XYZ file of C-alpha atoms in Angstrom:
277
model
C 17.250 14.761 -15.478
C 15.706 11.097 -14.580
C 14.620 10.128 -11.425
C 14.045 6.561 -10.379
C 12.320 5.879 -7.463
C 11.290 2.597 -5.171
C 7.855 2.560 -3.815
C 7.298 0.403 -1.167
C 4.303 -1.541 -0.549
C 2.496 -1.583 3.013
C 0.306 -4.209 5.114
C -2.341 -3.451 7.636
C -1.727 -4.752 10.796
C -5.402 -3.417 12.169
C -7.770 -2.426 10.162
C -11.237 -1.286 12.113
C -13.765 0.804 9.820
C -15.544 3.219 12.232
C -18.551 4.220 10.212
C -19.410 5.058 6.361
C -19.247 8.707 5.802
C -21.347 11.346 4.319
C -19.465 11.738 0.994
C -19.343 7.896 0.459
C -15.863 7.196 2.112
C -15.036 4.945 5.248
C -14.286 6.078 8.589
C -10.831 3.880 9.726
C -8.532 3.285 12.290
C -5.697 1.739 11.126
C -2.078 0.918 12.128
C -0.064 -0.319 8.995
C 3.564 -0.883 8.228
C 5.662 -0.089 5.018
C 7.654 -3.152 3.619
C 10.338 -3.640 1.388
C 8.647 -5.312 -1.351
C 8.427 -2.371 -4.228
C 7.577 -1.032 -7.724
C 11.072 0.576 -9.497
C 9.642 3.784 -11.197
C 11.194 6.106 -13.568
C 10.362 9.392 -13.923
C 11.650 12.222 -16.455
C 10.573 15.722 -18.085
C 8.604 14.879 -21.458
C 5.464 16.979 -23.216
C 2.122 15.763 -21.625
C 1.579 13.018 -19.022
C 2.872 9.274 -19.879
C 2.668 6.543 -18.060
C 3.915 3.188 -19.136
C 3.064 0.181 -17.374
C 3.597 -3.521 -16.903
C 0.037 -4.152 -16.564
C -2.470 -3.902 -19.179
C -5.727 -4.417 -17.433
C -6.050 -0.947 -14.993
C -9.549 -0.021 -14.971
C -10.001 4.140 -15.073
C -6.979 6.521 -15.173
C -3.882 5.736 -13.670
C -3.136 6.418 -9.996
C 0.570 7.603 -11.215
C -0.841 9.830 -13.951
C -3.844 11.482 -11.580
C -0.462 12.585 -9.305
C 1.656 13.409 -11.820
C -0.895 15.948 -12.966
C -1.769 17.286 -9.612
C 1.919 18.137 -9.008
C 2.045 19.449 -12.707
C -0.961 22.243 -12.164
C 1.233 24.077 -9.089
C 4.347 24.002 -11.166
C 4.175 26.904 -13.419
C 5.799 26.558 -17.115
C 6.616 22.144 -16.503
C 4.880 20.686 -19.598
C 4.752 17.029 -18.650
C 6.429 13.797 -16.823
C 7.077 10.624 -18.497
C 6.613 7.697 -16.137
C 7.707 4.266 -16.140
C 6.708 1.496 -14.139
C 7.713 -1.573 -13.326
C 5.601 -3.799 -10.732
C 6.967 -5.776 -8.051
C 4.064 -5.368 -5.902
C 0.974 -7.602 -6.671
C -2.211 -5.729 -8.285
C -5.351 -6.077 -6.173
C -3.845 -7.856 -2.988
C -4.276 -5.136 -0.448
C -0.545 -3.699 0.030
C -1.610 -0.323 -1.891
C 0.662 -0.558 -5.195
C -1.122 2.358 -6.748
C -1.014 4.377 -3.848
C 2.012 3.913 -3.112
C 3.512 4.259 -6.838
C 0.994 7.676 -6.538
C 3.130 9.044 -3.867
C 6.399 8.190 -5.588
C 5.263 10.361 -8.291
C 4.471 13.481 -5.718
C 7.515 12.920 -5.097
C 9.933 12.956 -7.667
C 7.598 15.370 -9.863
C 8.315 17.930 -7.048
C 12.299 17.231 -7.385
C 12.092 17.576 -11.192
C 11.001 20.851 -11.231
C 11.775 23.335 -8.378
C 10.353 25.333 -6.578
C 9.857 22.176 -4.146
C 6.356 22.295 -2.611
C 5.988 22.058 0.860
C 5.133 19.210 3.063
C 2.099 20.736 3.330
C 1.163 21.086 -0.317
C 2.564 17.663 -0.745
C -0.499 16.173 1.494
C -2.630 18.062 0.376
C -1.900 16.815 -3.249
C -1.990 13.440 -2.230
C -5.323 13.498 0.038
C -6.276 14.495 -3.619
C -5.308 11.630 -5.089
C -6.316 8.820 -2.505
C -7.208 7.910 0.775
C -3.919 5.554 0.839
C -1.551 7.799 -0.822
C -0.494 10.308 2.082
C 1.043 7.289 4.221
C 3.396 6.633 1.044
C 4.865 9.844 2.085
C 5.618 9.123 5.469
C 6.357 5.238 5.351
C 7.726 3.244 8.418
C 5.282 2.241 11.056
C 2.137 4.638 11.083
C -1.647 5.064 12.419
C -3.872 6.071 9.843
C -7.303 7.929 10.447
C -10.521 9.814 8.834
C -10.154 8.333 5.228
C -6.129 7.790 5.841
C -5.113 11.238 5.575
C -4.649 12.123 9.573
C -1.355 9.973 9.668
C 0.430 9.482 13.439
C 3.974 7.958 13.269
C 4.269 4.813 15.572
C 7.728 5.252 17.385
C 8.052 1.619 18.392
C 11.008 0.219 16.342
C 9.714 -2.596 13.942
C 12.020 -5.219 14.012
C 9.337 -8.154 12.629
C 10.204 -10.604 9.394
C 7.128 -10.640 7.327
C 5.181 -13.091 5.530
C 3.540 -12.169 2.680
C 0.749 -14.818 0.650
C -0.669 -13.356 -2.084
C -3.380 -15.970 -4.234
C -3.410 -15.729 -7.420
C -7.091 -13.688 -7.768
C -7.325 -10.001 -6.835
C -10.031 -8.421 -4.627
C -12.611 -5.850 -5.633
C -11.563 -3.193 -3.443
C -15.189 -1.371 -3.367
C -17.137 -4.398 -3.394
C -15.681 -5.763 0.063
C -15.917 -2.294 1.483
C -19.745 -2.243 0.517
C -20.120 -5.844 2.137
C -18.988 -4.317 5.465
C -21.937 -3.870 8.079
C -21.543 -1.911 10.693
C -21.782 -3.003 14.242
C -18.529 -4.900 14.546
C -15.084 -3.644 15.576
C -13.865 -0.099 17.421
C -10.949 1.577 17.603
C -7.725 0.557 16.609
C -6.069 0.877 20.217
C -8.382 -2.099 21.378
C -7.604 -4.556 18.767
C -5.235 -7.328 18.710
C -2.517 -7.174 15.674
C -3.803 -8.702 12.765
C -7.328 -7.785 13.577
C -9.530 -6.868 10.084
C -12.938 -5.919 10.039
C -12.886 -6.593 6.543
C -11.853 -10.223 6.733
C -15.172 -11.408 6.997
C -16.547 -9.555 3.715
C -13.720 -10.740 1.473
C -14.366 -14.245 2.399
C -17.442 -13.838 1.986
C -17.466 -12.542 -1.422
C -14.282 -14.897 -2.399
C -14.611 -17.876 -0.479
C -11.723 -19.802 -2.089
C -9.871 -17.248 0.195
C -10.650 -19.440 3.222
C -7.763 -21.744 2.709
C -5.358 -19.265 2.343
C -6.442 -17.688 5.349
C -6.274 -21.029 7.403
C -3.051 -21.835 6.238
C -1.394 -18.424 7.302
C -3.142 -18.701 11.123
C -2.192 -21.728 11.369
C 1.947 -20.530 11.548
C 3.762 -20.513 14.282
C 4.049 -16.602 13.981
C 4.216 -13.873 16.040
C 0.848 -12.530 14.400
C -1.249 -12.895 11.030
C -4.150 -11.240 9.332
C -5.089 -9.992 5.979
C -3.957 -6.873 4.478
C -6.080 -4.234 3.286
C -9.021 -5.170 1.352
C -6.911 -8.374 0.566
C -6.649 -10.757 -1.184
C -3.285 -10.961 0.352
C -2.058 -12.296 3.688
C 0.653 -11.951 6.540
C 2.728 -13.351 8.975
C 4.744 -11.881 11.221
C 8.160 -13.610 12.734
C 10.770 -12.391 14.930
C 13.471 -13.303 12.856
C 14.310 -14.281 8.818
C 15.053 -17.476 9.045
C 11.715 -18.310 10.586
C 9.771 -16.430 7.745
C 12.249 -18.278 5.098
C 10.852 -21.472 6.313
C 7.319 -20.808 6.574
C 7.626 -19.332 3.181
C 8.935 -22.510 1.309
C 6.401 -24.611 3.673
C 3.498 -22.648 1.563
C 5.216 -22.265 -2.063
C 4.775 -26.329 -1.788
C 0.803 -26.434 -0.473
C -0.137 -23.122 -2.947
C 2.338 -23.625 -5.745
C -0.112 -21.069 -8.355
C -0.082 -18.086 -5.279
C 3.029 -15.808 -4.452
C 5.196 -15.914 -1.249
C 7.431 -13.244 -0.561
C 9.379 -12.541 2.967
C 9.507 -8.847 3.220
C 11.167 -6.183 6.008
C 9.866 -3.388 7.194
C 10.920 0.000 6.013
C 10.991 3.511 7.820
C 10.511 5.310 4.250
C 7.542 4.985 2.057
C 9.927 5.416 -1.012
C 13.347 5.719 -1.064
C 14.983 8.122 -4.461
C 17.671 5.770 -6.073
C 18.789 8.054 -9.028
C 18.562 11.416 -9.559
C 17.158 13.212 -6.256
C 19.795 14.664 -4.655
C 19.637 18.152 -3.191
């Protein structure tokens, strides 16, 4: 049996970091939205772990692999998972690629070999894994807190085109969450959308960022901020068309970055092959 799987990537659109924590992680509040720009995986029964992988330069072990052998270690007598990737979501821009392609794996690792888990187990594996991987389960509109595992699902339909500028440099993940000084921000229920406590860091540390940034709050949009840790940006619009031409307005002034206009989904992967029943 084979499995292929989309995983979807995500945006933030708030971000407040509450405080650092005890064992080194950040305290957030965070509403973010899954979008239909996505990694294809592939996923079948093989002897060990294996992950192949359109990009060559992943520092440390794989975020795929470190689920694939969580899953493995409750599923008595499976010997191993063959997984094959194939990016469509941009490496170090903020919209959680790994995380999300981490939760895909949960996922169809659990189909491949029954028992399934339960959703319990299932966040519990991927709290495990990373602090992003447990809204990949979920997907759709969501309110992330602690680290990102207590996930709330946002009932308010989202109905937005998005926007997505991603310059062609990624961001150091740890470094701009190390920049971050307390003292600014609260809780994500008194923010504005597109509000980022870690905008100012990453600009900071990457100031070539600044014209990107300008260029995407300077839209006639709905609302715009940086995702994640960046180095990627957003727009929101109330309807395609509007994204389509804001999109070909910034291919022209950024030709080297990528533009992508992106819907929202209400899944944080969606099983294309393989996963029925």
């Amino acid at each position: 049996m084979k499995i292929e799987v989309l995983a979807f990537a995500k945006i933030n659109l708030i971000l407040r970091i509450l405080r650092r924590r005890e064992d080194g992680y950040h305290e957030i509040d965070s509403i973010v939205q899954t979008i239909d720009l996505a990694d294809l995986l592939t996923v079948e029964p093989a002897r060990g772990v294996q992950v192949e992988n359109d990009l060559t330069d992943i520092d440390g072990e794989d975020l795929a692999a470190l689920a694939a052998r969580a899953v493995l270690r409750r599923k008595p007598g499976a010997e191993g998972v063959r997984i094959t990737v194939k990016k469509g979501i941009p490496a170090g821009a903020g919209l959680g690629g790994g995380s999300s392609d981490a939760a895909a794996v949960i996922r169809a690792v659990d189909r491949l070999f029954p028992p399934r888990l339960s959703p319990e187990e299932l966040l519990s594996v991927a709290t495990d894994v990373g602090s992003d991987v447990p809204l990949f389960l979920y997907g759709g509109r969501l309110r992330m807190r602690g680290r990102g595992e207590v996930i709330t699902r946002i009932d308010a339909a989202a109905e937005e085109s998005f926007l997505l500028l991603v310059p062609p440099l990624r961001s150091d993940t740890g470094r701009v969450y190390r920049r971050w000084r307390p003292g600014v921000g609260g809780r994500a229920s008194d923010a504005g959308l597109g509000a980022n406590d870690l905008l100012s860091p990453a600009l900071s540390i990457y100031p070539e960022l600044v014209a990107y940034h300008r260029a995407v709050d300077r839209l006639d949009s709905l609302y715009a901020g940086m995702s994640g840790s960046g180095a990627s940006f957003y727009a929101a619009f109330a309807d395609p068309d509007s994204a389509r031409g804001a999109a070909g307005r910034l291919r022209r002034e950024f030709p080297r970055a990528l533009v992508f206009v992106c819907s929202p989904t209400e899944e944080g992967h969606r099983i294309t092959r393989g996963g029925s029943g």
